[in-house]
Short mmCIF file of C-alpha atoms in Angstrom, two decimals:
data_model
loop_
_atom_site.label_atom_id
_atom_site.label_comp_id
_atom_site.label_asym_id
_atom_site.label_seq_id
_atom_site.Cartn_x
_atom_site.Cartn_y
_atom_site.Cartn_z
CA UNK A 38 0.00 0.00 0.00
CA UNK A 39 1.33 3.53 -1.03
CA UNK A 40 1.27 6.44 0.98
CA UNK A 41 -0.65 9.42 -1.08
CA UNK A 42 1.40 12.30 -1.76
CA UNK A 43 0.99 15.49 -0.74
CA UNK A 44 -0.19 18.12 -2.85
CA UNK A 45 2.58 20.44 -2.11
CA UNK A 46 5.03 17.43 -3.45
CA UNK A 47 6.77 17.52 -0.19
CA UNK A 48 7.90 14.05 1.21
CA UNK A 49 7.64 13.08 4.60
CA UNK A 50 10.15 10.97 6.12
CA UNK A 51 10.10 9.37 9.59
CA UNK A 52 7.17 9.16 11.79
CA UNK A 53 4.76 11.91 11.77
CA UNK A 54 2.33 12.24 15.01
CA UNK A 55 -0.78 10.82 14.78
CA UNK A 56 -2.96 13.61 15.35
CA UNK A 57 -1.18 15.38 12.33
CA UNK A 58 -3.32 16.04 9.31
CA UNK A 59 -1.33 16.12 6.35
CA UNK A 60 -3.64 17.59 4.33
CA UNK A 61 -4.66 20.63 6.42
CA UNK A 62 -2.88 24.00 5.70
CA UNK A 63 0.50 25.04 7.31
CA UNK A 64 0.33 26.64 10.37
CA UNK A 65 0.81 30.48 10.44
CA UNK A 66 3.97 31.69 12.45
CA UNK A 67 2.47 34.77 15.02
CA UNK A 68 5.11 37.81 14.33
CA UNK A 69 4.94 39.99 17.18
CA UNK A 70 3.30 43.45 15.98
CA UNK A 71 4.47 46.62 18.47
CA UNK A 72 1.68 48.39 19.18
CA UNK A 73 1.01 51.66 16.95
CA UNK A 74 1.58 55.09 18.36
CA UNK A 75 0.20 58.29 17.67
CA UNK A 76 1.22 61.49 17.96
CA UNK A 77 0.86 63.37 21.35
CA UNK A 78 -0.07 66.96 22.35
CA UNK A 79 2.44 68.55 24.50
CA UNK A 80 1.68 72.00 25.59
CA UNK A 81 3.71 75.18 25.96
CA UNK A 82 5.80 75.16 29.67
CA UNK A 83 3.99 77.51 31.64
CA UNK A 84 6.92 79.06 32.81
CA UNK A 85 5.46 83.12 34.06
CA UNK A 86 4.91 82.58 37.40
CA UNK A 87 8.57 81.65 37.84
CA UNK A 88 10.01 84.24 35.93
CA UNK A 89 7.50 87.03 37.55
CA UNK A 90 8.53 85.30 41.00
CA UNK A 91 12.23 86.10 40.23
CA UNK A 92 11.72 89.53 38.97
CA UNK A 93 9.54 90.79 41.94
CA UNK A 94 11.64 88.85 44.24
CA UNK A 95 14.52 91.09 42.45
CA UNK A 96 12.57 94.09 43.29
CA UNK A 97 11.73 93.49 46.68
CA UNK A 98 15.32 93.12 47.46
CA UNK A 99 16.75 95.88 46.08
CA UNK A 100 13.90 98.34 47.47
CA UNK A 101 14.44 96.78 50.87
CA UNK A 102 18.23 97.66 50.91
CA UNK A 103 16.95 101.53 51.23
CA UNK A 104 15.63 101.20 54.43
CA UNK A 105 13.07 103.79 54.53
CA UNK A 106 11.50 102.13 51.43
CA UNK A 107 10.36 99.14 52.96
CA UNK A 108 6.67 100.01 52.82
CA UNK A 109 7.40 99.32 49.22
CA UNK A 110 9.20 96.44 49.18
CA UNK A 111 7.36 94.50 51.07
CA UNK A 112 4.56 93.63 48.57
CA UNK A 113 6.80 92.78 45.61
CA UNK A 114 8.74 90.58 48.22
CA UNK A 115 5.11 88.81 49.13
CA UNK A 116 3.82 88.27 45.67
CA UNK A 117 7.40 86.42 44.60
CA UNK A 118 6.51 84.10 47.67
CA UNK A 119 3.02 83.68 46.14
CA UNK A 120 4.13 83.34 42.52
CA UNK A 121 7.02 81.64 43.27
CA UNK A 122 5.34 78.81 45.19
CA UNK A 123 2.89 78.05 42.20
CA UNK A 124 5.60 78.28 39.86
CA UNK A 125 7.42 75.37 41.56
CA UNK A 126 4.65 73.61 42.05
CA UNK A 127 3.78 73.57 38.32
CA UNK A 128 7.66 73.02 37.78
CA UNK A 129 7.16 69.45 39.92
CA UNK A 130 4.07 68.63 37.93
CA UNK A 131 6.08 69.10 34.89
CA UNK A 132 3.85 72.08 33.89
CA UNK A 133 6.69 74.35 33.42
CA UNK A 134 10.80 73.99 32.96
CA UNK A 135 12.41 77.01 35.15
CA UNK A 136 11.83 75.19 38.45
CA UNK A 137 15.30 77.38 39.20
CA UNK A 138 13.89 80.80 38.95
CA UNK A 139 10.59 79.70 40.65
CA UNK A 140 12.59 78.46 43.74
CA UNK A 141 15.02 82.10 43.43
CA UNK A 142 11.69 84.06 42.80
CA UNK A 143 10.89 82.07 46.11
CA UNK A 144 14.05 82.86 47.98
CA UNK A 145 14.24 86.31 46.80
CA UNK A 146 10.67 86.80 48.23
CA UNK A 147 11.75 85.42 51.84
CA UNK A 148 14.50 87.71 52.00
CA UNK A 149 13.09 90.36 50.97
CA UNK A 150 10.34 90.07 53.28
CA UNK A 151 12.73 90.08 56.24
CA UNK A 152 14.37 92.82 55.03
CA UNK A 153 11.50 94.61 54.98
CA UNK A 154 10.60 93.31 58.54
CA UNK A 155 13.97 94.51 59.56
CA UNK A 156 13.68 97.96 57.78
CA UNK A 157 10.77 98.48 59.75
CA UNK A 158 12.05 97.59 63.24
CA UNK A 159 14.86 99.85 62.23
CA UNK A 160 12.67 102.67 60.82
CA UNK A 161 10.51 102.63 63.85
CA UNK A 162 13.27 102.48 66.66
CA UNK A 163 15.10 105.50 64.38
CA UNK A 164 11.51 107.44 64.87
CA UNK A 165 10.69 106.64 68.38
CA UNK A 166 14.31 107.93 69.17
CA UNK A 167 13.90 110.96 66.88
CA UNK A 168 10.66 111.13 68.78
CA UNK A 169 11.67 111.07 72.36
CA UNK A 170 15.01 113.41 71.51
CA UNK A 171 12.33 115.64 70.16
CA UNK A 172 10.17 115.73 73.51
CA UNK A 173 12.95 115.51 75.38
CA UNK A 174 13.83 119.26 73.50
CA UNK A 175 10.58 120.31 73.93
CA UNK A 176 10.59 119.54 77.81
CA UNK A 177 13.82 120.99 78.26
CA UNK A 178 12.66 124.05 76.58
CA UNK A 179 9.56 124.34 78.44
CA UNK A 180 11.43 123.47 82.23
CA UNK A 181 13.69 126.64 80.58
CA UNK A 182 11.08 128.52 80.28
CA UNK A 183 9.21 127.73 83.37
CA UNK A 184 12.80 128.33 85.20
CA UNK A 185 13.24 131.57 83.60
CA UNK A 186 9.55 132.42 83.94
CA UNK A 187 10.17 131.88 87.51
CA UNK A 188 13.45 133.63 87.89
CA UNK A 189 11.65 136.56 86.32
CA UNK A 190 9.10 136.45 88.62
CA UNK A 191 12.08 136.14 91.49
CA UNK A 192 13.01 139.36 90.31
CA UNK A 193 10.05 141.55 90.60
CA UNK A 194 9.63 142.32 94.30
CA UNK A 195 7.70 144.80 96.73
CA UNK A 196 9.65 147.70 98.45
CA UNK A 197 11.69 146.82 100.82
CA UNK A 198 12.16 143.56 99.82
CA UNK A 199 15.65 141.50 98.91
CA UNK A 200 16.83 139.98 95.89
CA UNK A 201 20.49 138.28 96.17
CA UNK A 202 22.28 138.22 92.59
CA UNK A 203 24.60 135.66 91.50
CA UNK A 204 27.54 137.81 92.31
CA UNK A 205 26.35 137.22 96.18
CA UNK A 206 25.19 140.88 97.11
CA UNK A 207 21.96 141.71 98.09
CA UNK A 208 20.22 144.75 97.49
CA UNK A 209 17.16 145.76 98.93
CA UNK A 210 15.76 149.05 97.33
CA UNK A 211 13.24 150.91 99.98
CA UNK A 212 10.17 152.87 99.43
CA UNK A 213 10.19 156.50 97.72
CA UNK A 214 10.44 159.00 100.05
CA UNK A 215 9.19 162.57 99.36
CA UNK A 216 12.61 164.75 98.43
CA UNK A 217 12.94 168.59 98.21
CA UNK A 218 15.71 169.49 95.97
CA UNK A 219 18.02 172.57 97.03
CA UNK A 220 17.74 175.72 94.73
CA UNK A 221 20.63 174.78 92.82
CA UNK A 222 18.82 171.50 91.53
CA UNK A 223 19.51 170.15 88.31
CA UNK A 224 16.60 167.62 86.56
CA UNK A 225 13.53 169.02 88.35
CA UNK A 226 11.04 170.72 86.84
CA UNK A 227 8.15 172.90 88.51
CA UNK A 228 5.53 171.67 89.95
CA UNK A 229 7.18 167.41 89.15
CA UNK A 230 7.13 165.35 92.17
CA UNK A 231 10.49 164.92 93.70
CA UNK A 232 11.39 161.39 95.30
CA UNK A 233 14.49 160.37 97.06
CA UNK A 234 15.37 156.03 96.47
CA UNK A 235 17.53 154.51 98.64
CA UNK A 236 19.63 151.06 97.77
CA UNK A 237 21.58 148.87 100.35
CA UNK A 238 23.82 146.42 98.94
CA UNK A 239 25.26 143.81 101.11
CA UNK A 240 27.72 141.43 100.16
CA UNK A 241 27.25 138.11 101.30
CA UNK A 242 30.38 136.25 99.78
CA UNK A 243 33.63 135.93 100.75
CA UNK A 244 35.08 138.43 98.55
CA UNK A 245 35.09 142.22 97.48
CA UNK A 246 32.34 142.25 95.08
CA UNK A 247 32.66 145.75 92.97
CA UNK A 248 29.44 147.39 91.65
CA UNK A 249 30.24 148.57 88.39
CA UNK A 250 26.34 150.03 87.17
CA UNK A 251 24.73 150.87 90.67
CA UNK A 252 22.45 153.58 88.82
CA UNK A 253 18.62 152.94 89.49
CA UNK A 254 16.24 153.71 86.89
CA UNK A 255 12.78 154.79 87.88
CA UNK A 256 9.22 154.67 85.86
CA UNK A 257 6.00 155.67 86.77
CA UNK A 258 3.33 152.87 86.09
CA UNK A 259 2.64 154.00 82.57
CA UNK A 260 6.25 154.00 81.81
CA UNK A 261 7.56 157.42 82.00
CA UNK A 262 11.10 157.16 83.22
CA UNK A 263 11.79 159.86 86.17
CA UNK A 264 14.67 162.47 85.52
CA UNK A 265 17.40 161.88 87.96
CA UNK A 266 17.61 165.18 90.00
CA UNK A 267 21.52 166.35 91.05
CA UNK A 268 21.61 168.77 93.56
CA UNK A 269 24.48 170.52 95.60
CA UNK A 270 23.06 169.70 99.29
CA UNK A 271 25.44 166.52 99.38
CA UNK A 272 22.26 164.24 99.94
CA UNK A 273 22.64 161.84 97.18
CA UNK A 274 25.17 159.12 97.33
CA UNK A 275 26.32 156.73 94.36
CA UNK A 276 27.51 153.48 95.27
CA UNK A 277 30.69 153.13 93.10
CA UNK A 278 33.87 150.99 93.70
CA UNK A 279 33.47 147.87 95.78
CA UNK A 280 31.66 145.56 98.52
CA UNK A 281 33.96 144.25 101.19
CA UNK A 282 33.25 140.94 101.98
CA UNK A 283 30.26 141.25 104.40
CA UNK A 284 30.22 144.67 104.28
CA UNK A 285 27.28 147.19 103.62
CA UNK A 286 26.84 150.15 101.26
CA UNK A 287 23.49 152.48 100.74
CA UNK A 288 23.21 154.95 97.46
CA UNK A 289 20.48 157.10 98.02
CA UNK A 290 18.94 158.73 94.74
CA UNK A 291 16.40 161.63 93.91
CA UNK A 292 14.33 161.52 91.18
CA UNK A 293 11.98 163.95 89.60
CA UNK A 294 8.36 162.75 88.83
CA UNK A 295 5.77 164.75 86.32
CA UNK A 296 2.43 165.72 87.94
CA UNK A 297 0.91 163.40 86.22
CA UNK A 298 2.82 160.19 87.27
CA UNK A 299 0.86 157.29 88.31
CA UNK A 300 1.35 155.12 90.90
CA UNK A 301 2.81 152.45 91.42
CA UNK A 302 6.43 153.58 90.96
CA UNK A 303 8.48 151.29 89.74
CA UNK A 304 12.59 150.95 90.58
CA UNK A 305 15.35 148.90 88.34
CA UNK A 306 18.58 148.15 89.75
CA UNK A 307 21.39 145.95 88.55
CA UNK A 308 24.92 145.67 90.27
CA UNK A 309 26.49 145.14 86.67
CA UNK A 310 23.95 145.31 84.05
CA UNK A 311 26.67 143.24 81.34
CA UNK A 312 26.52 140.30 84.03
CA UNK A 313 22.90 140.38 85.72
CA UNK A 314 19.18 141.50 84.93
CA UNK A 315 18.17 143.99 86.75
CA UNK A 316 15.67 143.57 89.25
CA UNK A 317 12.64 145.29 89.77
CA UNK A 318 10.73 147.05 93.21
CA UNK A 319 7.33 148.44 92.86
CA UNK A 320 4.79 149.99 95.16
CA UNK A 321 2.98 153.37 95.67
CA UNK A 322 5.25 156.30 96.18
CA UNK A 323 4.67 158.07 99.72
#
C-alpha cells in the first residue's frame, strides 16, 4: 500500500504524530506586531509665574536695601513668595521647565520680606528715638522757660524787699520817700514830684564784690522814666567801687516825677547790668 502524496510534493520521512493532518494548511507563524503610536499633544511650559517670581523677588530686594523704602518692598517681596510657590509647584508637575527661577523668585521673596521686617524695626526704633530726643527738647525748653519764667518772677519784688544776685550781694531798694531838691537842683522841673530812692547792697560772699552800674532807673506805672535830679546839698550818694566781703553800702537817689505820674512807681537796679538783669521794686510812692 502507497502512501498518497501530498499536494505540495513535499515528502515526509520518519514518523509523523498521529494527530497530524497532512492535508490541512501550514500553520501560520504569530510575528509579534508593536503596538502603533500616535502622535501626542504637548503644551507650551507655563513658565510666568517663575520668571514674575524672580523679577519681583529682584525688586523686593533691592527696594528693601533703602531702608526707609520698605513700605514698598514689602509687597513685591510677598507676591514672589506667592508666585514663586505656584511656579514650583507647576515646575514638579512638569507644567513648566524654570523650576530654578521659581525656587530664586521664592528665595528672593523670603528675604526680601525680612528685610522689609527689619527695615521696619529699624525705621521705627530710628523714629521713636527721633521722637523722644524731640520731647525731650521740647521739655527741656519748656522746664527753661518755666525756670526763667520763675526767675523773672524772682526778680520783681515789693519795696523793701531782697533779691540776692549771682555775684552774692543783696540789694534791697526801699520805698520812695518825698525829696525837696536845694535851689541849685539840676533835673527838676516845677511843679514834678520829687522822690528820694535809697539802695543797700550787702555782700554776702567771701570776697570784694565791685558794683560797676549801681544807677537805678525809675518809671511811673505808665512808663515814663523819672529824671534823675543832682543837687548841691550833698544828699545823694552813688555806690561806686566795691563791697567788702560782708560789708554794707546804701546809694540814696532823687528823682523827679511829672504831675501826672501814676502810681505804682516802679525801681530797676542791677549791680552790673553786662553780668545780671536787673531787678525790679514796685509799690505806691509816699
Amino acid at each position: 500500500m502507497t502512501t498518497p502524496t501530498p499536494p505540495d510534493g513535499s515528502t515526509t520521512t520518519g514518523r509523523q504524530p498521529q494527530d497530524h493532518n497532512p492535508w490541512a494548511p501550514p500553520a501560520h507563524q504569530s510575528v509579534d506586531v508593536p503596538p502603533a503610536t500616535y502622535p501626542t499633544h504637548i503644551g507650551q511650559p507655563r513658565n510666568g509665574m517663575g520668571i514674575t517670581a524672580l523679577v519681583l523677588g529682584l525688586v523686593g530686594v533691592v527696594l528693601g536695601v533703602f531702608v526707609f523704602l520698605f513700605w514698598l518692598s514689602w509687597l513685591p517681596a510677598l507676591l514672589a513668595v506667592i508666585f514663586g510657590a505656584v511656579g514650583l509647584s507647576h515646575a514638579r508637575k512638569g507644567r513648566a521647565t524654570n523650576k530654578g527661577m521659581a525656587v530664586a523668585g521664592l528665595a528672593l521673596g523670603i528675604v526680601g520680606l525680612l528685610i522689609a521686617a527689619g527695615s521696619a524695626v529699624f525705621t521705627a526704633v530710628v523714629v521713636k528715638h527721633a521722637v523722644d530726643g524731640a520731647r525731650s527738647e521740647i521739655k527741656e525748653v519748656k522746664e527753661a522757660e518755666e525756670s526763667k519764667a520763675a526767675e523773672e518772677k524772682k526778680r520783681h519784688l515789693s519795696f523793701g524787699e531782697a533779691y540776692t544776685f549771682g555775684n552774692g550781694l543783696k540789694v534791697t531798694v526801699s520805698k520812695p520817700t518825698p525829696f525837696t531838691p536845694d535851689e541849685f537842683a539840676n533835673g527838676h522841673a516845677k511843679g514834678n514830684k520829687a522822690v528820694e530812692v535809697t539802695v543797700t547792697v550787702v555782700n554776702t560772699g567771701s570776697r570784694r564784690v565791685g558794683v560797676e552800674t549801681g544807677m537805678p532807673d525809675v518809671k511811673d506805672s505808665d512808663g515814663i522814666s523819672a529824671q534823675l535830679v543832682i543837687d548841691g546839698s550833698g544828699r545823694q550818694k552813688v555806690i561806686t567801687g566795691a563791697v567788702p566781703p560782708h560789708g554794707t553800702v546804701v546809694g540814696k537817689y532823687a528823682f523827679s516825677l511829672p504831675p501826672e505820674a501814676a502810681n505804682p512807681v516802679e525801681v530797676k537796679f542791677s549791680p552790673d547790668v553786662s553780668q545780671w538783669d536787673d531787678a525790679y521794686w514796685s509799690g505806691p510812692s509816699s
